[in-house]
């Protein structure tokens, strides 16, 4: 804020025909983030592995893996008879925008619980992108707001799939976040 008061000796009083110029700047045009880099790098996600019954923490990599590259997020459970494992990666958005991605859930273990869900800050479900109960692949594009949490989860039911040596896996790729651009970059007026 610049103040060119005609009589600055009398304090912050607008008097006379002085010039008062006010400028408001908003950060430069928002640029989309592509992949698991920058604000969406692995260290920005909350990852957890625990038993479904009792919520006991698991040693990472022992009962499944959560792996990031710049291009993909892959969650795999290794399965263990009679014990359910839940592996998940959560991201909480700090601003409004659109997130889009491709997903591929192999669903080798029919009717096990997992998927991709968006929640509000208060915990209400906004959108369920994949239920994770059967093989599912596709693309998603969803509006998000500050405080929304995207949860990508694999919940192994503890029974290895019959007739296969594959493990339950979900892969998220082509991840793009496009922030909502500000209504204006700059304005100024003179009185």
PDB file of N, CA and C in Angstrom, residues 50-57 83-84:
ATOM      1  N   UNK A  50      -1.577 -52.012   8.881  1.00  0.00           N
ATOM      2  CA  UNK A  50      -1.949 -52.595  10.164  1.00  0.00           C
ATOM      3  C   UNK A  50      -2.916 -53.750   9.963  1.00  0.00           C
ATOM      4  N   UNK A  51      -3.095 -54.550  11.033  1.00  0.00           N
ATOM      5  CA  UNK A  51      -4.051 -55.637  10.983  1.00  0.00           C
ATOM      6  C   UNK A  51      -5.445 -55.047  11.071  1.00  0.00           C
ATOM      7  N   UNK A  52      -6.367 -55.627  10.343  1.00  0.00           N
ATOM      8  CA  UNK A  52      -7.734 -55.109  10.323  1.00  0.00           C
ATOM      9  C   UNK A  52      -8.398 -55.319  11.683  1.00  0.00           C
ATOM     10  N   UNK A  53      -8.202 -56.476  12.270  1.00  0.00           N
ATOM     11  CA  UNK A  53      -8.774 -56.773  13.585  1.00  0.00           C
ATOM     12  C   UNK A  53      -7.783 -56.335  14.648  1.00  0.00           C
ATOM     13  N   UNK A  54      -8.138 -55.326  15.395  1.00  0.00           N
ATOM     14  CA  UNK A  54      -7.275 -54.857  16.476  1.00  0.00           C
ATOM     15  C   UNK A  54      -6.391 -53.685  16.101  1.00  0.00           C
ATOM     16  N   UNK A  55      -6.173 -53.464  14.812  1.00  0.00           N
ATOM     17  CA  UNK A  55      -5.399 -52.317  14.373  1.00  0.00           C
ATOM     18  C   UNK A  55      -3.943 -52.345  14.746  1.00  0.00           C
ATOM     19  N   UNK A  56      -3.348 -53.542  14.885  1.00  0.00           N
ATOM     20  CA  UNK A  56      -1.940 -53.626  15.249  1.00  0.00           C
ATOM     21  C   UNK A  56      -1.063 -53.222  14.073  1.00  0.00           C
ATOM     22  N   UNK A  57      -0.066 -52.371  14.297  1.00  0.00           N
ATOM     23  CA  UNK A  57       0.815 -51.955  13.203  1.00  0.00           C
ATOM     24  C   UNK A  57       1.575 -53.154  12.634  1.00  0.00           C
ATOM     25  N   UNK A  83      -5.656 -63.788   8.778  1.00  0.00           N
ATOM     26  CA  UNK A  83      -5.369 -62.445   9.282  1.00  0.00           C
ATOM     27  C   UNK A  83      -5.632 -61.437   8.177  1.00  0.00           C
ATOM     28  N   UNK A  84      -6.360 -60.379   8.505  1.00  0.00           N
ATOM     29  CA  UNK A  84      -6.672 -59.345   7.523  1.00  0.00           C
ATOM     30  C   UNK A  84      -5.679 -58.199   7.662  1.00  0.00           C
TER      31      UNK A  84
END
